[in-house]
PDB file of C-alpha atoms in Angstrom:
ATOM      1  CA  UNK K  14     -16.852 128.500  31.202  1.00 52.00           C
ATOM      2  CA  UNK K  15     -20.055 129.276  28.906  1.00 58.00           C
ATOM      3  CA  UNK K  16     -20.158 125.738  28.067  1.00 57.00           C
ATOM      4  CA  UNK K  17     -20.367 124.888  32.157  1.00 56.00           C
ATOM      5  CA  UNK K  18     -23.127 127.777  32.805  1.00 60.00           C
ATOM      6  CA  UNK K  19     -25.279 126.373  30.184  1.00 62.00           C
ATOM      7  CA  UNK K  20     -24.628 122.883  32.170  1.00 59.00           C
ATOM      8  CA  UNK K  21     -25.502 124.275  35.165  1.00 60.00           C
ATOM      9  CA  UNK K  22     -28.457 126.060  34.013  1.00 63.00           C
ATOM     10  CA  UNK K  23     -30.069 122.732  32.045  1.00 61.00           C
ATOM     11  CA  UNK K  24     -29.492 120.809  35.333  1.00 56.00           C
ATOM     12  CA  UNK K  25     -31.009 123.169  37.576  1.00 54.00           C
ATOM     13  CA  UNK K  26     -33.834 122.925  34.673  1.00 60.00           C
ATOM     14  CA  UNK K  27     -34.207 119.176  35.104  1.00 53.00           C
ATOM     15  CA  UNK K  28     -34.165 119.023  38.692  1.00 48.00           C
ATOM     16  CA  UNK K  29     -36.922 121.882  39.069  1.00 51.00           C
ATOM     17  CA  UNK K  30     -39.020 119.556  36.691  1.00 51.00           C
ATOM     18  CA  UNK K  31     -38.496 116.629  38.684  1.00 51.00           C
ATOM     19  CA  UNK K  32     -39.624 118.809  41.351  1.00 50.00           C
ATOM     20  CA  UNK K  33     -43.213 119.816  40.014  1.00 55.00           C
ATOM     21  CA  UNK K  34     -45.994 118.655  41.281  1.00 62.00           C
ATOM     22  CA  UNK K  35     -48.063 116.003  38.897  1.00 68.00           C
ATOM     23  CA  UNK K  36     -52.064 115.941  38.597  1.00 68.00           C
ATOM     24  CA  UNK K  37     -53.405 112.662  39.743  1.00 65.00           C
ATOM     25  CA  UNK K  38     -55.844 112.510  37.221  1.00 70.00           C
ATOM     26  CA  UNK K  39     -57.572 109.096  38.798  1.00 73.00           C
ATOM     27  CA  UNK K  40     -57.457 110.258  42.582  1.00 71.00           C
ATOM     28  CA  UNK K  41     -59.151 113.519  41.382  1.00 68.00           C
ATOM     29  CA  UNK K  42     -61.765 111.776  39.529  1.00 70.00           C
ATOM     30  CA  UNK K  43     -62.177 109.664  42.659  1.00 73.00           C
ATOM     31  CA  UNK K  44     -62.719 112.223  44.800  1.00 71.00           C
ATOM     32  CA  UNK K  45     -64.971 114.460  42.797  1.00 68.00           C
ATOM     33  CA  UNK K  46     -67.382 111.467  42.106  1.00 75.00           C
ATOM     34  CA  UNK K  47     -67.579 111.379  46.201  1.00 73.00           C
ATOM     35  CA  UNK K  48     -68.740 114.984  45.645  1.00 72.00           C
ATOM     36  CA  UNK K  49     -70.586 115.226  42.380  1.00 68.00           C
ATOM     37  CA  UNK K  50     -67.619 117.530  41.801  1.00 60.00           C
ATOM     38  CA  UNK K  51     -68.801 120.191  44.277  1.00 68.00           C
ATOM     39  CA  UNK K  52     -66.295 121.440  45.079  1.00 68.00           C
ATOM     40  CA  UNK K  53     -63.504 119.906  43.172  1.00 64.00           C
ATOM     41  CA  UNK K  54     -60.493 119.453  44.528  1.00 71.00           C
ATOM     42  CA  UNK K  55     -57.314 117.987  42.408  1.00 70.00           C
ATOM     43  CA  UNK K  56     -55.372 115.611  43.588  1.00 72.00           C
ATOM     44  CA  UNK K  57     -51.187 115.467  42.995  1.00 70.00           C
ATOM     45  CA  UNK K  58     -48.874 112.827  43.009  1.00 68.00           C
ATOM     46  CA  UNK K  59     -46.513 112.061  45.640  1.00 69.00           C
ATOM     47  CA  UNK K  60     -43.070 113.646  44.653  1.00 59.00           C
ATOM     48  CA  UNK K  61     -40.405 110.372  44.114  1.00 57.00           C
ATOM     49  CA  UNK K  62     -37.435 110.827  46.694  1.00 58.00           C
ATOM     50  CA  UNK K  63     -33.924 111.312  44.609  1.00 60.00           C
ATOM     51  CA  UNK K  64     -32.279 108.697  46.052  1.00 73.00           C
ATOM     52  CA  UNK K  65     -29.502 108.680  43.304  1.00 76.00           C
ATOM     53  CA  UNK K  66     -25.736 109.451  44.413  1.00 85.00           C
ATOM     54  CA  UNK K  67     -22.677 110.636  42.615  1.00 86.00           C
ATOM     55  CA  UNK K  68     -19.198 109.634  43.667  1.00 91.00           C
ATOM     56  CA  UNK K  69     -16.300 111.526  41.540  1.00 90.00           C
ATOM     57  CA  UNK K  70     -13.274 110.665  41.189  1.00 93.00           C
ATOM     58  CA  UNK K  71     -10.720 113.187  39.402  1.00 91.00           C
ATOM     59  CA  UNK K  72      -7.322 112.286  38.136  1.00 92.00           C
ATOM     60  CA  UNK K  73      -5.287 115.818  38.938  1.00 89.00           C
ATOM     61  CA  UNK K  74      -1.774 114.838  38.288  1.00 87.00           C
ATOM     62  CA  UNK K  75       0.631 116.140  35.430  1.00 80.00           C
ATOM     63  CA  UNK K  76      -0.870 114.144  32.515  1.00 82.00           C
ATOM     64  CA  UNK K  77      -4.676 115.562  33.161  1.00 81.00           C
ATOM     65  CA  UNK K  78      -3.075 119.020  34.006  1.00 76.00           C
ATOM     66  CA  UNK K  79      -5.152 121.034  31.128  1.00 76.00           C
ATOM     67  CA  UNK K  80      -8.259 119.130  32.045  1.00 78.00           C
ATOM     68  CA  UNK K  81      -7.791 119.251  35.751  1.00 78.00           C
ATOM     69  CA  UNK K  82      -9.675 123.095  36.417  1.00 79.00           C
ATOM     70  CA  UNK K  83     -12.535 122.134  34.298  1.00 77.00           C
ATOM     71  CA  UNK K  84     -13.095 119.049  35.557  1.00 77.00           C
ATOM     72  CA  UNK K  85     -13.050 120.291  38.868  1.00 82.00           C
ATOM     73  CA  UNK K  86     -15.449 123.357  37.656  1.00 80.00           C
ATOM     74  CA  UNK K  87     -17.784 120.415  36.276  1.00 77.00           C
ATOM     75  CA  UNK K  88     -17.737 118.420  39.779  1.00 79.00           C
ATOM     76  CA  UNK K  89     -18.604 121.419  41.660  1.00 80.00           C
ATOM     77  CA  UNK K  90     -21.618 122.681  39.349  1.00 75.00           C
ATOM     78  CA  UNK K  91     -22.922 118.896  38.955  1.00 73.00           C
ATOM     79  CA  UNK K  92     -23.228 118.826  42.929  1.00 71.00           C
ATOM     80  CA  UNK K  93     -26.643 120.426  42.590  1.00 67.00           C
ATOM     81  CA  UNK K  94     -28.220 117.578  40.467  1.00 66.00           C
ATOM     82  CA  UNK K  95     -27.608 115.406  42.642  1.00 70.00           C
ATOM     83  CA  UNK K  96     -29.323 116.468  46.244  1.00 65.00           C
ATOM     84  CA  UNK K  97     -29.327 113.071  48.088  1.00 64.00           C
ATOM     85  CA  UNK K  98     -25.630 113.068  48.270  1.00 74.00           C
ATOM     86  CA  UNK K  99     -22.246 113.762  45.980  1.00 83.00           C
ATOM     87  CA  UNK K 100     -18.919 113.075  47.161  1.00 89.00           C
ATOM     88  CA  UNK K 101     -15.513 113.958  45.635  1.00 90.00           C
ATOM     89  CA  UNK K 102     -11.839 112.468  45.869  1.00 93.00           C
ATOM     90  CA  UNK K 103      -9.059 113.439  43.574  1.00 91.00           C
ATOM     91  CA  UNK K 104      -6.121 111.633  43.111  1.00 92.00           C
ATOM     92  CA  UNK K 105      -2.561 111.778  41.479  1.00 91.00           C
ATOM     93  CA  UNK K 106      -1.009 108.750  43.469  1.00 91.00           C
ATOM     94  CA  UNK K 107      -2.534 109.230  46.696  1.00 92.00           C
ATOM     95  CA  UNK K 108      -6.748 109.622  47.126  1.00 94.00           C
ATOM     96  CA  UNK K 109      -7.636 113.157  48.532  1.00 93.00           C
ATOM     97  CA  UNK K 110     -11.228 113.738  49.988  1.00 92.00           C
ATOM     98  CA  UNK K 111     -11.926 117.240  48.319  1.00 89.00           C
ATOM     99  CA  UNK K 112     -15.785 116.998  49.210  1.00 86.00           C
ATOM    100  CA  UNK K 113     -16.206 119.768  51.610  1.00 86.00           C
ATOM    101  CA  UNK K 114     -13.282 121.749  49.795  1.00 83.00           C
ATOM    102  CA  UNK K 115     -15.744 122.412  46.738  1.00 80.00           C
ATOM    103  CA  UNK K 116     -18.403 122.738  49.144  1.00 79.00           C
ATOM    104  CA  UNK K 117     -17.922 127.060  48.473  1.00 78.00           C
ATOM    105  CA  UNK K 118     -20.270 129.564  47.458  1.00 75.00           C
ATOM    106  CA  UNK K 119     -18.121 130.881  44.454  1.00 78.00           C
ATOM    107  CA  UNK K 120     -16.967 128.115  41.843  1.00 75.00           C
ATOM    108  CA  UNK K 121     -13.795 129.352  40.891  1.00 80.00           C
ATOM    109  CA  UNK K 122     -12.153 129.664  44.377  1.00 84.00           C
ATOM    110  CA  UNK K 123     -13.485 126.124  45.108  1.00 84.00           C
ATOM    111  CA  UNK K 124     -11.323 124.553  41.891  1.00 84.00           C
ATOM    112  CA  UNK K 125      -8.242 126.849  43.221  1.00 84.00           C
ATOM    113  CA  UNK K 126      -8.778 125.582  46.574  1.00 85.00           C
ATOM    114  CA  UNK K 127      -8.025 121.601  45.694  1.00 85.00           C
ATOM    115  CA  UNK K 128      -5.571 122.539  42.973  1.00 83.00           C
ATOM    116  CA  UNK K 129      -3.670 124.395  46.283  1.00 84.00           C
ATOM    117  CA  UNK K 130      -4.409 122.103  48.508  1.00 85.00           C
ATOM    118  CA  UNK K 131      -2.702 118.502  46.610  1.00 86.00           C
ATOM    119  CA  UNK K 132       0.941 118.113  46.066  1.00 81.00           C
ATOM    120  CA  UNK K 133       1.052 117.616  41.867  1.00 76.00           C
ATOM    121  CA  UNK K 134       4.498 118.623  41.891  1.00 74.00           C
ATOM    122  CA  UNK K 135       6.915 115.186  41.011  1.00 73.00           C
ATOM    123  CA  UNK K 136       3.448 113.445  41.794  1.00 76.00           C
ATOM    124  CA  UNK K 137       3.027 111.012  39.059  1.00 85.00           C
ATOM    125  CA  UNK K 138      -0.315 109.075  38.435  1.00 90.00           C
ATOM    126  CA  UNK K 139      -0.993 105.383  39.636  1.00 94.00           C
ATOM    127  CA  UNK K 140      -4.189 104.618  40.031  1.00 96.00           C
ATOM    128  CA  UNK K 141      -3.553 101.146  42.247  1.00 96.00           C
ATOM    129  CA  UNK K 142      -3.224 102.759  45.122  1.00 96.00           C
ATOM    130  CA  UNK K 143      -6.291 105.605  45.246  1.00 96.00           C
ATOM    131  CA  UNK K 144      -8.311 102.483  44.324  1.00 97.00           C
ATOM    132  CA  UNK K 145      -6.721 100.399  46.896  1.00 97.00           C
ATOM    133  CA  UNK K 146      -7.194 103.526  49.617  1.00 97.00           C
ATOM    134  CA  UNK K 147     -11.053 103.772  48.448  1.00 97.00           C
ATOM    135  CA  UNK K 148     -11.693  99.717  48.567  1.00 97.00           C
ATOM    136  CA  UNK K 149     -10.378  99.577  51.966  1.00 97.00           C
ATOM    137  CA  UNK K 150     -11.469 102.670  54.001  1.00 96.00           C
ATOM    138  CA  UNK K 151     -14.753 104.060  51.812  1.00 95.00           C
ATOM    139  CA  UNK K 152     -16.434 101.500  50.558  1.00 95.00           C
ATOM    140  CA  UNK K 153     -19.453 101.755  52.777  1.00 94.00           C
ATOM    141  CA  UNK K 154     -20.334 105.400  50.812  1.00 93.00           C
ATOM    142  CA  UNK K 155     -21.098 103.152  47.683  1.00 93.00           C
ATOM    143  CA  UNK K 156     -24.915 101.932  47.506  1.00 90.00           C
ATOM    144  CA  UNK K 157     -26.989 100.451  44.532  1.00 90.00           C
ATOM    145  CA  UNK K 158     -27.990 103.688  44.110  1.00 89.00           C
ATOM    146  CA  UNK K 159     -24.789 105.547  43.753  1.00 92.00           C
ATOM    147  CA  UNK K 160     -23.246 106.621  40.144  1.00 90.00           C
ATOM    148  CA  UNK K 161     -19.563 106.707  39.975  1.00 93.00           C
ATOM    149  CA  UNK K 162     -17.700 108.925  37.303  1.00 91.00           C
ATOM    150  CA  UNK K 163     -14.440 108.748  36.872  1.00 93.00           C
ATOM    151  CA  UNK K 164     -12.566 111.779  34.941  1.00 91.00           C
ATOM    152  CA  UNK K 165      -8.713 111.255  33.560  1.00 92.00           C
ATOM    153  CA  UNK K 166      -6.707 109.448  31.112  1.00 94.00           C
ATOM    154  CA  UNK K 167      -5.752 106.002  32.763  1.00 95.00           C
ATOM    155  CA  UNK K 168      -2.166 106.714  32.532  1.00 94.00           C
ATOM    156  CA  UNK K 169      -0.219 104.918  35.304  1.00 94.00           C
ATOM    157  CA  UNK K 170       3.197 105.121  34.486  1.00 92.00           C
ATOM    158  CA  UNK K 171       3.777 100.964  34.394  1.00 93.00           C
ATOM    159  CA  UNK K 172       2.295 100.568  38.195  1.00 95.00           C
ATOM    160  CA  UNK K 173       0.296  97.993  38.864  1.00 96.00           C
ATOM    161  CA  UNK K 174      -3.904  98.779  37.859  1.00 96.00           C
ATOM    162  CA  UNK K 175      -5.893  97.908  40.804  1.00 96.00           C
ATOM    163  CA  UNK K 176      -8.278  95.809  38.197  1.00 97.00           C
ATOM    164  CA  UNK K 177      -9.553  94.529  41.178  1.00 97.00           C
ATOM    165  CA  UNK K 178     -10.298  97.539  43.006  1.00 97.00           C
ATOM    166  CA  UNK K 179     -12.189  99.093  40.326  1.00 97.00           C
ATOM    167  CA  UNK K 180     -13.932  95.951  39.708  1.00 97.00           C
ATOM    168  CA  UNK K 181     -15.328  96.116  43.127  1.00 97.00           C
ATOM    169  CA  UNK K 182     -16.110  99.335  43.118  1.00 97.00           C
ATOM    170  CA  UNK K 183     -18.413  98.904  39.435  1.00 96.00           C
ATOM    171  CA  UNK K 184     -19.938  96.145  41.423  1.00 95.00           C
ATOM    172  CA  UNK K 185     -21.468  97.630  44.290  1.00 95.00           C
ATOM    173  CA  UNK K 186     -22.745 100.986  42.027  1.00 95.00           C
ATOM    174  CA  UNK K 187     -25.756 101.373  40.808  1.00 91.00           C
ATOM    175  CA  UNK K 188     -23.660 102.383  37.731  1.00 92.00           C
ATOM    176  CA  UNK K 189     -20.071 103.573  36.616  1.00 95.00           C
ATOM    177  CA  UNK K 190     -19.061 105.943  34.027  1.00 93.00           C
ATOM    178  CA  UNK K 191     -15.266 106.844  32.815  1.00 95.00           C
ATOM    179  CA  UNK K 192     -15.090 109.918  30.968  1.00 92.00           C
ATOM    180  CA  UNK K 193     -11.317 109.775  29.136  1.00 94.00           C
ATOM    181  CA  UNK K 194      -9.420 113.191  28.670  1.00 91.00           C
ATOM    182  CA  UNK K 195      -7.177 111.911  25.870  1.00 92.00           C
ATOM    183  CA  UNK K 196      -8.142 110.940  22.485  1.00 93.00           C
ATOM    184  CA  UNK K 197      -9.297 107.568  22.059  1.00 95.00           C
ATOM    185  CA  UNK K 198      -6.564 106.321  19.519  1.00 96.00           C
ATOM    186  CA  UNK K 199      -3.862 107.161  22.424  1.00 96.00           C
ATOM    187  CA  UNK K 200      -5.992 104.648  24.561  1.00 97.00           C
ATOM    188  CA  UNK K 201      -4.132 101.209  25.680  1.00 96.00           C
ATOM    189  CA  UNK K 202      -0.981 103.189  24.178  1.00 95.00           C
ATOM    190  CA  UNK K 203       2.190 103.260  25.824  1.00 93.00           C
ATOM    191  CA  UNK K 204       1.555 103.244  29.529  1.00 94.00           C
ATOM    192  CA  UNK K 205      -2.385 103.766  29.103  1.00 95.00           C
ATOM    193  CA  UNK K 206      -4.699 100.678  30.714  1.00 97.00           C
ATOM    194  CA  UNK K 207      -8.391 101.876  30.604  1.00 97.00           C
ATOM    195  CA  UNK K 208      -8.462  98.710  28.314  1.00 97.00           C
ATOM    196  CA  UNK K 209      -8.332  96.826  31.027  1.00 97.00           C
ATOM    197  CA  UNK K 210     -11.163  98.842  33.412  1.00 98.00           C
ATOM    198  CA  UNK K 211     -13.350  98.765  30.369  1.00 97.00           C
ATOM    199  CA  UNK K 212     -14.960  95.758  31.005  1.00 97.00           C
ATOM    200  CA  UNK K 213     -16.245  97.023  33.955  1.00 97.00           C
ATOM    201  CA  UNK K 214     -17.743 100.084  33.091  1.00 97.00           C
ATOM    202  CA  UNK K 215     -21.047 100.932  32.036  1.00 95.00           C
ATOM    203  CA  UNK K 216     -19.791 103.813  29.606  1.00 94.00           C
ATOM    204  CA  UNK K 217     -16.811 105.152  28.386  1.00 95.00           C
ATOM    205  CA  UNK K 218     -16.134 107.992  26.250  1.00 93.00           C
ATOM    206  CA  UNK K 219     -13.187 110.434  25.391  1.00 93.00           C
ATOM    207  CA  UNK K 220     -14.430 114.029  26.524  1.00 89.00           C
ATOM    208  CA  UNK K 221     -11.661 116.146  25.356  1.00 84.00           C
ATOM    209  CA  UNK K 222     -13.489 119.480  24.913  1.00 79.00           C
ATOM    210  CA  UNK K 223     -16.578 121.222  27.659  1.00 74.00           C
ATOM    211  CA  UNK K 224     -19.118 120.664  25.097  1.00 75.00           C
ATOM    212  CA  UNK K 225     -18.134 117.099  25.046  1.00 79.00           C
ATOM    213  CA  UNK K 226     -18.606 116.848  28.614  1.00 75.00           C
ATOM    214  CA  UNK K 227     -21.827 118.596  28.317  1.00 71.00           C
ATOM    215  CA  UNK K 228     -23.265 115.669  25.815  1.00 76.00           C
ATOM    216  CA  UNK K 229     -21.606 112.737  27.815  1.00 80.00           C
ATOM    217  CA  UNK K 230     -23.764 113.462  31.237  1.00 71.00           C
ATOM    218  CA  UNK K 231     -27.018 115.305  29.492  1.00 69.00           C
ATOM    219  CA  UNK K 232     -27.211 112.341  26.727  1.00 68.00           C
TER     220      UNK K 232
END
């Protein structure tokens, strides 16, 4: 957790920056020439909207179960960077809308309130069908200027991948980001596929610890 208040506190520092106001050197030199610089008045830049927005999506079931409370602790805190818009599903093998469930004032009862609130119990992972549910009912959230991260390990217990889903989904983003919570020489291993999302995404790294989470999104 001192790992995810250090987050917190250098993205509160970079949106505050993005926030101050910049001297227009040129419009003030304009304007003072008008006046012989009596009196001078300085001129700012026009703040840039944040138009960026983040869609999550969190793999909570068994196989993600030591990752799941962080990750969840990471989606609520990284809500504030993004102020034009951040929405949240997690998934095990059914897509859960856990946006307004995080939406708390204290962190840690947020995280306990989706852990509570999704069946994980017998609930094993397949990731064709929370892709299939987001393709055909939420695809209108996704702009060209929405980021999608995706947190887990791309275990799927032999279903089917919903390539084609995900492909979509890349597609429509402005860009798409898989952080994977198992060790990359376990990837494509067994029953793991992100081999075969990996040509979609923009990046993809293992994030196995909080400080590796921390470099993955501030790099």
């Amino acid at each position: 957790y001192e790992t995810l208040r250090v987050f917190r506190t250098r993205l509160t520092r970079k949106i505050k920056g993005k926030n101050k106001k910049e001297l227009d050197m040129a419009e003030t030199c304009k304007k003072a020439c008008a006046t012989n610089g009596i009196p001078l008045r300085l001129c700012y830049e026009k703040p840039i909207k944040q138009k960026t927005k983040l869609m999550l999506f969190l793999d909570v079931s068994g196989s993600c179960s030591n990752a799941s409370e962080l990750m969840l602790t990471f989606a609520y805190y990284l809500q504030e960077a993004f102020p034009a818009g951040c929405k949240c599903y997690a998934f095990t093998n059914k897509l859960y809308d856990i946006s307004k469930l995080l939406d708390m004032p204290n962190g840690s009862s947020a995280v306990q309130e989706v852990l509570n609130a999704i069946p994980r119990s017998g609930a094993y992972s397949d990731y064709n069908k929370p892709l299939k549910d987001f393709y055909e009912n939420h695809m209108q959230e996704l702009t060209k200027d929405t980021i999608c991260i995706c947190i887990g390990d791309a275990r799927n217990n032999k279903n089917e991948s919903g390539e084609e889903y995900l492909k979509a989904i890349c597609r429509r983003s402005k860009k798409s980001w898989w952080m994977n919570t198992e060790s990359i020489e376990k990837w494509n291993v067994n029953d793991s596929i992100i081999g075969i999302y990996q040509p979609y995404l923009n990046k993809l790294d293992e994030v196995l610890t909080p400080n590796g989470l921390l470099q993955f999104i501030l790099n």
